[in-house]
Structure formats: structure tokens, C-alpha cells
Short mmCIF file of C-alpha atoms in Angstrom, two decimals:
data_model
loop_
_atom_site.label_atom_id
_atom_site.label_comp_id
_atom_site.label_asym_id
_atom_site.label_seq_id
_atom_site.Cartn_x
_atom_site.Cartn_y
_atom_site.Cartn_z
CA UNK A 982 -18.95 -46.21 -71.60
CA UNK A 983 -15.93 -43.85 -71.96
CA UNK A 984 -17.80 -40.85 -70.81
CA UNK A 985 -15.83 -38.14 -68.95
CA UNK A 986 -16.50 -35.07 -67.25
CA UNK A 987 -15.42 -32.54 -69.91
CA UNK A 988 -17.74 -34.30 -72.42
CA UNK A 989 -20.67 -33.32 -69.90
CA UNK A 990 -19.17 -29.70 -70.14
CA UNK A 991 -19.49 -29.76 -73.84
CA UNK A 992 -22.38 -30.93 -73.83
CA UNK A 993 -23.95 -28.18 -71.68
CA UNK A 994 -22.39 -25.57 -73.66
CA UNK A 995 -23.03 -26.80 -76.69
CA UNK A 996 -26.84 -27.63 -75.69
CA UNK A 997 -27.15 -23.69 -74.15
CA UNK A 998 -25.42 -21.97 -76.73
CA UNK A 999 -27.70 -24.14 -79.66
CA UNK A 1000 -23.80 -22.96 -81.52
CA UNK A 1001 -21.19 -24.70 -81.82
CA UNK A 1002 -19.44 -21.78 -82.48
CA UNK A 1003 -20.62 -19.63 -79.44
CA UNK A 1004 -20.02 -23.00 -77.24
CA UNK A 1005 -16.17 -23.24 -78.56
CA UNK A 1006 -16.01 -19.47 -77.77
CA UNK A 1007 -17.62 -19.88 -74.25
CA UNK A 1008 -14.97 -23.46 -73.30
CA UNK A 1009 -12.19 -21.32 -74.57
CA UNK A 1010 -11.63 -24.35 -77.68
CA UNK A 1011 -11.76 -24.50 -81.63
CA UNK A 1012 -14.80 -25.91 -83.31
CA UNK A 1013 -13.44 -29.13 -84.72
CA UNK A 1014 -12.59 -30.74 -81.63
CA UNK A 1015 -15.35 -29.81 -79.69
CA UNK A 1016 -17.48 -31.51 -82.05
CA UNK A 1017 -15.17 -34.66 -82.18
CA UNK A 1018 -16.04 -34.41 -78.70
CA UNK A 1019 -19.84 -34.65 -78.76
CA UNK A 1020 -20.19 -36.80 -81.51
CA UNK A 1021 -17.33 -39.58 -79.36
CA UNK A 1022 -20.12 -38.51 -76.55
CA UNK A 1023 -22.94 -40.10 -78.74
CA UNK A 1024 -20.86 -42.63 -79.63
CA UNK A 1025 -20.67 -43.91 -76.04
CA UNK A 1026 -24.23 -43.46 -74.51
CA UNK A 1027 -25.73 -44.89 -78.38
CA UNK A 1028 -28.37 -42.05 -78.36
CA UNK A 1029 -28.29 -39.01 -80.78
CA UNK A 1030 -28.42 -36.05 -78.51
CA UNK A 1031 -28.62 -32.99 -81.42
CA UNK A 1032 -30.01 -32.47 -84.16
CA UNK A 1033 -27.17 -30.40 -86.37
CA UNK A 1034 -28.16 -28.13 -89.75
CA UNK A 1035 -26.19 -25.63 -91.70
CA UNK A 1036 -28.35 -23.08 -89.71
CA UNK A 1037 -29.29 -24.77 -86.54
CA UNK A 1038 -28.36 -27.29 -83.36
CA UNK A 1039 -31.38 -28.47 -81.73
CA UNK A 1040 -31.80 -30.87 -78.86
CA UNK A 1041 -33.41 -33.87 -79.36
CA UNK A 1042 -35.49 -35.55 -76.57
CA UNK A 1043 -32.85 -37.59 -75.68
CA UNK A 1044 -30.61 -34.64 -75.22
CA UNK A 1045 -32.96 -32.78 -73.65
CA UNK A 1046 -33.34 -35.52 -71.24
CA UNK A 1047 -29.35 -36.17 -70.67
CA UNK A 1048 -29.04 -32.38 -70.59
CA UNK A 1049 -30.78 -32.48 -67.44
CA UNK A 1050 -29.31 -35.61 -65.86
CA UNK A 1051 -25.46 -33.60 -66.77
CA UNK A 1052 -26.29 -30.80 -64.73
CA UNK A 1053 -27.20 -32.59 -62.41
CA UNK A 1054 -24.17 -35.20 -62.00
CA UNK A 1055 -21.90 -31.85 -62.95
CA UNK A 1056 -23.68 -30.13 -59.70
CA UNK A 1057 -23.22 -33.19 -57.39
CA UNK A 1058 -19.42 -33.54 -58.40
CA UNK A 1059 -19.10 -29.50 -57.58
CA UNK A 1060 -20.65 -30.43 -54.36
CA UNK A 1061 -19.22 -33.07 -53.00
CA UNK A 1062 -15.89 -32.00 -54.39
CA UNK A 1063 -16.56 -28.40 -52.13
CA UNK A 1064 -17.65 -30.81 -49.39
CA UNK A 1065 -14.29 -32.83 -49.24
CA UNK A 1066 -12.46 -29.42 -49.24
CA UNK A 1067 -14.07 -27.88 -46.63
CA UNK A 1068 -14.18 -31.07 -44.47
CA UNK A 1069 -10.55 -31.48 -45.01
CA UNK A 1070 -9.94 -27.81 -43.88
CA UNK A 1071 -11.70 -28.41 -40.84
CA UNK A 1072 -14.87 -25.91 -41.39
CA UNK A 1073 -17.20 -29.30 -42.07
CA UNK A 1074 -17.29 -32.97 -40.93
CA UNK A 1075 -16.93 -34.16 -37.39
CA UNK A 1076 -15.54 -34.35 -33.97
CA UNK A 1077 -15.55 -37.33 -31.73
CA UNK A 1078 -14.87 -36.39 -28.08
CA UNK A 1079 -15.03 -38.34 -24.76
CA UNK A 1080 -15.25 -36.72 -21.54
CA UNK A 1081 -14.97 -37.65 -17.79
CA UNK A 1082 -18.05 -36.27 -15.86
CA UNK A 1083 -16.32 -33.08 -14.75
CA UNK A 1084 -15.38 -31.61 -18.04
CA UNK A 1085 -18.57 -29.84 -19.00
CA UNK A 1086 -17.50 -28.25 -15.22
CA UNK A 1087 -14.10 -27.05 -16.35
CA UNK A 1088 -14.22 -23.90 -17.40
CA UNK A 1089 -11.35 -24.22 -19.56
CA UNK A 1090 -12.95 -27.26 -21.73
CA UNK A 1091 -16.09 -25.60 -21.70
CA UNK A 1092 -14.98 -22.29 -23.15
CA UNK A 1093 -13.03 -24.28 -25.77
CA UNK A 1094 -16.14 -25.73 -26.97
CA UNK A 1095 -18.03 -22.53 -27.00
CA UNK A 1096 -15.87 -20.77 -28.92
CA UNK A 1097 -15.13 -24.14 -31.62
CA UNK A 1098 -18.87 -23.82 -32.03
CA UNK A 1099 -19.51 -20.12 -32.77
CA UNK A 1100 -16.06 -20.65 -35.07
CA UNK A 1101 -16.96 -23.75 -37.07
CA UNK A 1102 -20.85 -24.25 -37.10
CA UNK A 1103 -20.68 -27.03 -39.65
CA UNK A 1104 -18.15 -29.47 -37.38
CA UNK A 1105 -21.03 -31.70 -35.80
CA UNK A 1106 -19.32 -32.30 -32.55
CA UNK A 1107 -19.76 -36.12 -30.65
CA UNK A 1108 -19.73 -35.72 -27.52
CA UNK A 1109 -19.08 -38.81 -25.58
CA UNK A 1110 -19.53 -39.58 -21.69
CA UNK A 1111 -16.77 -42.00 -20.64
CA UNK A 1112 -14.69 -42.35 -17.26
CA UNK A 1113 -10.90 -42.10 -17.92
CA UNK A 1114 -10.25 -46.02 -17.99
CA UNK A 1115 -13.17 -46.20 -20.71
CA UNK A 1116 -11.29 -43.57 -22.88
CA UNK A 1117 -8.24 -45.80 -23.32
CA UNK A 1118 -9.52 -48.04 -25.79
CA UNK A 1119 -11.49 -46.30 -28.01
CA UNK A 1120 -8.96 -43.46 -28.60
CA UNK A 1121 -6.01 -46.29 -29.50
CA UNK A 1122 -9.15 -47.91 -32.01
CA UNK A 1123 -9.92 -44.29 -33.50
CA UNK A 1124 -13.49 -44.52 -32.62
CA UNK A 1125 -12.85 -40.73 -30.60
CA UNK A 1126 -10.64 -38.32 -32.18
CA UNK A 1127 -9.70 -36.71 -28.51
CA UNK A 1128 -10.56 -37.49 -24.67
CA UNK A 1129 -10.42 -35.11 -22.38
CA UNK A 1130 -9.48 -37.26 -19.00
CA UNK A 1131 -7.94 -37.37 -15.36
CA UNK A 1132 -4.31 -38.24 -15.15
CA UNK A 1133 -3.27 -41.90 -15.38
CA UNK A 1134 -0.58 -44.60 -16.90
CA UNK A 1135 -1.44 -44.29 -20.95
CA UNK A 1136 -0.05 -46.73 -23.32
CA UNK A 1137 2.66 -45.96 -25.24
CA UNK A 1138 0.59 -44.65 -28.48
CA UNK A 1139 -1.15 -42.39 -26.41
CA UNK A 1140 0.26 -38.86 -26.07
CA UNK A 1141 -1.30 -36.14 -24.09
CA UNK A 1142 -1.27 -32.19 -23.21
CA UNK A 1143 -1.88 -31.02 -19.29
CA UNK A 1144 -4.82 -28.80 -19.21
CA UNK A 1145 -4.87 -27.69 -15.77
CA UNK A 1146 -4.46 -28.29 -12.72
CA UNK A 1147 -7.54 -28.29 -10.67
CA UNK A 1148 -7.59 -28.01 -6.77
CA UNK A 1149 -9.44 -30.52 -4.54
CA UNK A 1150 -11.80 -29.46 -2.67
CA UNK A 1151 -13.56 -31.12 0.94
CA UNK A 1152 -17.33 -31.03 0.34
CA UNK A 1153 -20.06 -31.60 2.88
CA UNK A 1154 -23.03 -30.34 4.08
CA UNK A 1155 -23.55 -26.94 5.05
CA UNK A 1156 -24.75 -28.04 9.05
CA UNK A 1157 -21.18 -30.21 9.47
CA UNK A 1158 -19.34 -28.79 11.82
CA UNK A 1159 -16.11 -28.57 9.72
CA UNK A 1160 -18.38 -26.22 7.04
CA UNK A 1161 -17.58 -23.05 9.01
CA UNK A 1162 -13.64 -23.09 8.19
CA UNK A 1163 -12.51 -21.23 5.26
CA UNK A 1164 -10.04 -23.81 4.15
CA UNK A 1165 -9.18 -27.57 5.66
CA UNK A 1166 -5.93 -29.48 5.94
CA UNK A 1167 -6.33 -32.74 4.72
CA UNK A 1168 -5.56 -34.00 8.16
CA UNK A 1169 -8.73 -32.17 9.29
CA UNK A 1170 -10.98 -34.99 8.02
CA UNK A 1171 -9.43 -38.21 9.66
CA UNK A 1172 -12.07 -39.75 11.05
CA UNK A 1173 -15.01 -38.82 9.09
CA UNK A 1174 -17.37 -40.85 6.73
CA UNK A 1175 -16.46 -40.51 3.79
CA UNK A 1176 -18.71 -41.24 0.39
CA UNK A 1177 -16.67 -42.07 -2.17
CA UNK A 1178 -15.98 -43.95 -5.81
CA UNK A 1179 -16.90 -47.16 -6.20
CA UNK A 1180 -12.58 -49.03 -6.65
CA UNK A 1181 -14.43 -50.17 -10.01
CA UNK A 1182 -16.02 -47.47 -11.16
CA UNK A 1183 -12.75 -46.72 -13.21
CA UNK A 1184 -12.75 -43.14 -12.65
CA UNK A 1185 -9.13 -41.42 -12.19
CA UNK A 1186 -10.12 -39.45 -9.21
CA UNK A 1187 -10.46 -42.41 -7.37
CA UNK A 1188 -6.80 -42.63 -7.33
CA UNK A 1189 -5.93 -39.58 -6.87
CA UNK A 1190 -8.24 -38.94 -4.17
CA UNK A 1191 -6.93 -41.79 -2.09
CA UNK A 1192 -3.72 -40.83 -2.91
CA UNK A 1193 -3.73 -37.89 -1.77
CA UNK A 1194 -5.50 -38.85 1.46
CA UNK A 1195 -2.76 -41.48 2.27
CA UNK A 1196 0.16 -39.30 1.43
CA UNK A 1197 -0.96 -37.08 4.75
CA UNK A 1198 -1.61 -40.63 6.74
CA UNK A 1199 -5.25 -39.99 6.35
CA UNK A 1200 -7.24 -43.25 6.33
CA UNK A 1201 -10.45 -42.72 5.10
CA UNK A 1202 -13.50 -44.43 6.53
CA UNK A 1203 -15.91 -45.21 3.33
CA UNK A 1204 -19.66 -45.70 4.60
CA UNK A 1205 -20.94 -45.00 1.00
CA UNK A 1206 -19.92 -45.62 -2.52
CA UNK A 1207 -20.77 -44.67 -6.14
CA UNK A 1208 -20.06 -44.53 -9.27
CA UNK A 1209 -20.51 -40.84 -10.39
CA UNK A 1210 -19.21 -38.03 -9.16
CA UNK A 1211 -23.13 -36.51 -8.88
CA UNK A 1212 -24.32 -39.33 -7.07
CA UNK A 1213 -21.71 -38.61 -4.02
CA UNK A 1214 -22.94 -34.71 -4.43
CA UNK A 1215 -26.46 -36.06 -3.92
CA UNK A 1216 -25.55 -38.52 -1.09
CA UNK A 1217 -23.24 -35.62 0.67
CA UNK A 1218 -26.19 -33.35 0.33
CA UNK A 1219 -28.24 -35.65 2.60
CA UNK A 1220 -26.01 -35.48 5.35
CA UNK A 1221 -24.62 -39.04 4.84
CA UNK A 1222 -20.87 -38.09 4.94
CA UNK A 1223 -18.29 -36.11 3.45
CA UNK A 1224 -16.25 -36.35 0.39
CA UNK A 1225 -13.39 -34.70 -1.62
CA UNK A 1226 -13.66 -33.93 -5.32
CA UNK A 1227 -12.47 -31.63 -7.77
CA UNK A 1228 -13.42 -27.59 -8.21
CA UNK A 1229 -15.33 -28.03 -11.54
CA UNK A 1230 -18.22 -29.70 -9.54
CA UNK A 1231 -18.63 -26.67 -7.62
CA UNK A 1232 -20.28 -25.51 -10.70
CA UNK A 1233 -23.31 -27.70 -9.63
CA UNK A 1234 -23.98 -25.43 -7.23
CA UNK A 1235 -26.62 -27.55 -4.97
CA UNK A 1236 -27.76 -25.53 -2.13
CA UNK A 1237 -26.96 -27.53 0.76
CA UNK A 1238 -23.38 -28.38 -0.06
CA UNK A 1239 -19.79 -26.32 1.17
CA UNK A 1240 -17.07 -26.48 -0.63
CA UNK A 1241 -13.78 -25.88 1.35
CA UNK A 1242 -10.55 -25.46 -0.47
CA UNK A 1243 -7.74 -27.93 0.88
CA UNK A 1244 -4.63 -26.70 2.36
CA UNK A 1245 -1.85 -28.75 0.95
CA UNK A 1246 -0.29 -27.85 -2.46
CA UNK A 1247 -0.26 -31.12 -4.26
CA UNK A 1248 -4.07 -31.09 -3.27
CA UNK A 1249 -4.76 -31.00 -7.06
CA UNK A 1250 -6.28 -33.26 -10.35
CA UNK A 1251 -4.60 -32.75 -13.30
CA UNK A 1252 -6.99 -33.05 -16.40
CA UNK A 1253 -5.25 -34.45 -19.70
CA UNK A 1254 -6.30 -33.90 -23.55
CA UNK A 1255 -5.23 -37.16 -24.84
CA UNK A 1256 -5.03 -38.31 -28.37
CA UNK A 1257 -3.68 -41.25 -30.43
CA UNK A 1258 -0.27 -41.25 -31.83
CA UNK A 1259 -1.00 -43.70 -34.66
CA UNK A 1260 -3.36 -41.39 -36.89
CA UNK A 1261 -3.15 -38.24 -38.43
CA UNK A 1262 -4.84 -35.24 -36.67
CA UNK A 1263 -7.42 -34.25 -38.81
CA UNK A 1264 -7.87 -30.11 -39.21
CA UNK A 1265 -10.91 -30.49 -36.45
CA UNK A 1266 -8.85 -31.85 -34.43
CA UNK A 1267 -5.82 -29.49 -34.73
CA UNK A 1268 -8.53 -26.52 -34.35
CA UNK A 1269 -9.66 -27.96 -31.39
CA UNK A 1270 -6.43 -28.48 -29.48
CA UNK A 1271 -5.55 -25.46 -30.12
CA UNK A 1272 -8.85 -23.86 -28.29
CA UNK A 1273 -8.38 -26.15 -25.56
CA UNK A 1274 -4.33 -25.63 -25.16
CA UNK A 1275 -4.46 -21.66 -25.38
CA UNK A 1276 -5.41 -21.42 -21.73
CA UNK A 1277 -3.59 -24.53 -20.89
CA UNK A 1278 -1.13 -24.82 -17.89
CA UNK A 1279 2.09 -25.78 -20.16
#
């Protein structure tokens, strides 16, 4: 069947109007062809559709029946043809993002996602729990569309934007006897237990944590380990030990912990938006880097 769009058009108009006339009139055409039209329409479905007199166009129950199904198929064209617009302009379809356990803590990411939410309603957002290791993968195979991670060696189709930098801070419970000081050096906690990640938890802080311990000759003893950052808040809450971890988890606010800024200047976590240089950025994603790099440390 050789059936096209315009000869559902016709159709309607013609089956509306009951005029041929009035039809050619309303599709902005001459008679003659729009009947050509709707008898080639006949042709190809082998059904007579109207019943034509010198006076009158009536539908027959055939018609009536296909003048139903048209609308129809004319309606779900309009649709999805709105649908593909407005998904490829970024106000409908979806957004596939991992995070690392601190970012709903980061003020920054956070606000970015409260304000692509009151913006674009329609943009179901996927929001994916992964450590920064775990991200790797599934942002090279496009199964996210962003990752918002800790610093570390990406591969080479990988690019990336620095967020912020967030400061480390010493965290222990409020009866230690370091919890009166204001703010620590990092030399301040040689010595102590520390709870810390588990080396194959594949978190990014781990890293930089140790780093930054090592760097200031600090060599920390590790009674505890874990492989969330909230499961070393709930161990340091029991008294078990100390640990050091960014600001965002601050945000937790348990009642028994102090937080205690650290002294040095490169006591800091960077935190990466990371996406794959091999695809296009589709408009949700361009809308939501650009949320998420407005506040950005550049």
C-alpha cells in the first residue's frame, strides 16, 4: 500500500467538509487533484470510503471507520513528532548521572540539580550511586551521560571540568581531646586511630586522603576500615577513632561528631564533572553542565 500522510489529510477534510469543494478550499488545493487523491487512496486500501452524488459526499462505513483510525495515526505522528523535538531541545527525555557518595553533600551539585528540576520538569533524571573507579567504565560505554567524581587518572576519552575544591576536614568525636581546637595541622593527628577506606573500596578519597597524610610525614595507624564514607561517620561517632573526609559530609550533621578544618592549604578534594569524549552531548546534558559549571572553580 502506497498510502501517505497527505492522503490521510485529504481524507479528513474531505470526510468533515462532506465537499469536495469546501475541502480543496480548506487544504489550500484545486478540486481535480484532490480527488485524484482520494480515489488513488481507495485504490490502495481496496475499500470505497465515500459515497459521491451530484449533490452529496457521504461516508460509507468503511470510511467512517478509516476516518477514525486517520485521526488517530495523524494525532500519534503530531505527537511523537512534538516528542522528538522537545527531547532533542532538552525540555523532555533523560539524564543518566553517577555520583560518588558526597555529591548529594556538595552544595554546588545539589543546587545544580534543584534548579535543572524546577527548569526542565519533563527530563527524568537517573541518578546513579557509583564510587569514582566505578564511573570509569560506564561513562566510556555511554550507559551515564555525566559522573560527577573525585579526582583521578581518566583515560584518554574522558574529559572533565573542576567543580570545586573542597577542604578536608579531621572528624572525631565530640569527647576527643583534639575536638576543642578550632582548626588542626595535619601533623596534629600522628598517632591516632584512624578509621578509614577500605584500599579496595575504589573510592578517590582514599588516595587523596593518604596522600595528603604522607606528604606531612603523617603515618596513619588504621584500626578500622570501610567502604562508605557514612559507615566511618557511624564508626567515628562511637568513639572508635578518628578520620579525615571531605566538608560536604558535614552536611550529615550527626550529633556526636566535630568537624575541625585542617590547616595546610593543599588540604583539599577536588570534585570533577566528567563526561565522554566519543559522543555527542545531548541538549540535557549541555543544560546540565552549564548549572553545574556556573558556580564552578574554573
Amino acid at each position: 500500500m502506497a498510502i501517505e500522510l497527505r492522503h490521510l489529510r485529504y481524507f479528513i477534510a474531505v470526510a468533515e467538509e462532506l465537499h469536495f469543494g469546501r475541502a480543496a478550499r480548506r487544504l489550500n488545493i484545486s478540486q481535480p487533484p484532490l480527488s485524484q487523491q482520494i480515489q488513488q487512496l481507495e485504490q490502495s486500501i481496496q475499500a470505497r470510503l465515500l459515497v459521491r452524488t451530484n449533490r452529496s459526499v457521504q461516508l460509507t462505513p468503511a470510511g467512517a471507520a478509516f476516518l477514525q483510525d486517520a485521526r488517530a495515526i495523524l494525532l500519534q505522528v503530531n505527537q511523537s513528532a512534538d516528542r522528538a523535538a522537545r527531547i532533542h531541545q532538552g525540555q523532555q527525555g533523560e539524564l543518566r548521572i553517577g555520583f560518588t557518595s558526597s555529591a548529594p553533600f556538595t552544595g554546588l551539585v545539589s543546587d545544580a540539580l534543584f534548579r535543572f528540576r524546577q527548569r526542565w520538569p519533563e527530563v527524568h533524571i537517573h541518578m546513579q550511586e557509583h564510587n569514582t573507579r566505578q564511573q570509569l567504565t560506564p561513562l566510556l560505554d555511554g550507559q551515564l551521560d555525566l559522573g560527577v567524581m573525585r579526582n583521578t587518572p581518566l583515560p584518554a576519552d574522558l574529559h572533565y571540568q573542576l567543580l570545586l575544591r573542597e577542604p578536608l576536614y579531621a572528624v572525631m568525636h565530640r569527647d576527643h581531646p583534639l575536638a576543642q581546637h578550632r582548626s588542626l595541622s595535619v601533623r596534629a593527628l600522628t598517632g591516632e586511630p584512624f578509621i578509614f577506606f577500605d584500599a579496595q573500596s575504589g573510592t578517590a578519597l582514599y588516595g587523596d586522603i593518604l596522600a595528603l597524610l604522607h606528604r606531612y610525614h603523617v603515618s596513619p595507624v588504621i584500626t578500622q576500615e570501610a567502604g562508605e564514607a557514612m559507615t566511618i561517620l557511624g564508626l567515628v561517632a562511637t568513639g572508635l577513632g578518628i578520620s579525615v573526609l571531605p566538608a560536604a559530609f558535614a552536611r550529615a550533621r550527626l550529633a556526636d561528631l566535630i568537624w575541625i578544618p585542617l590547616e595546610e592549604s593543599d588540604a583539599r578534594s577536588e570534585v570533577w564533572l566528567v563526561w565522554s569524549a566519543l559522543r555527542e552531548p545531548t541538549a540535557q546534558m549541555r543544560n546540565m553542565q552549564a548549572l553545574m559549571l556556573e558556580n564552578a572553580e574554573i
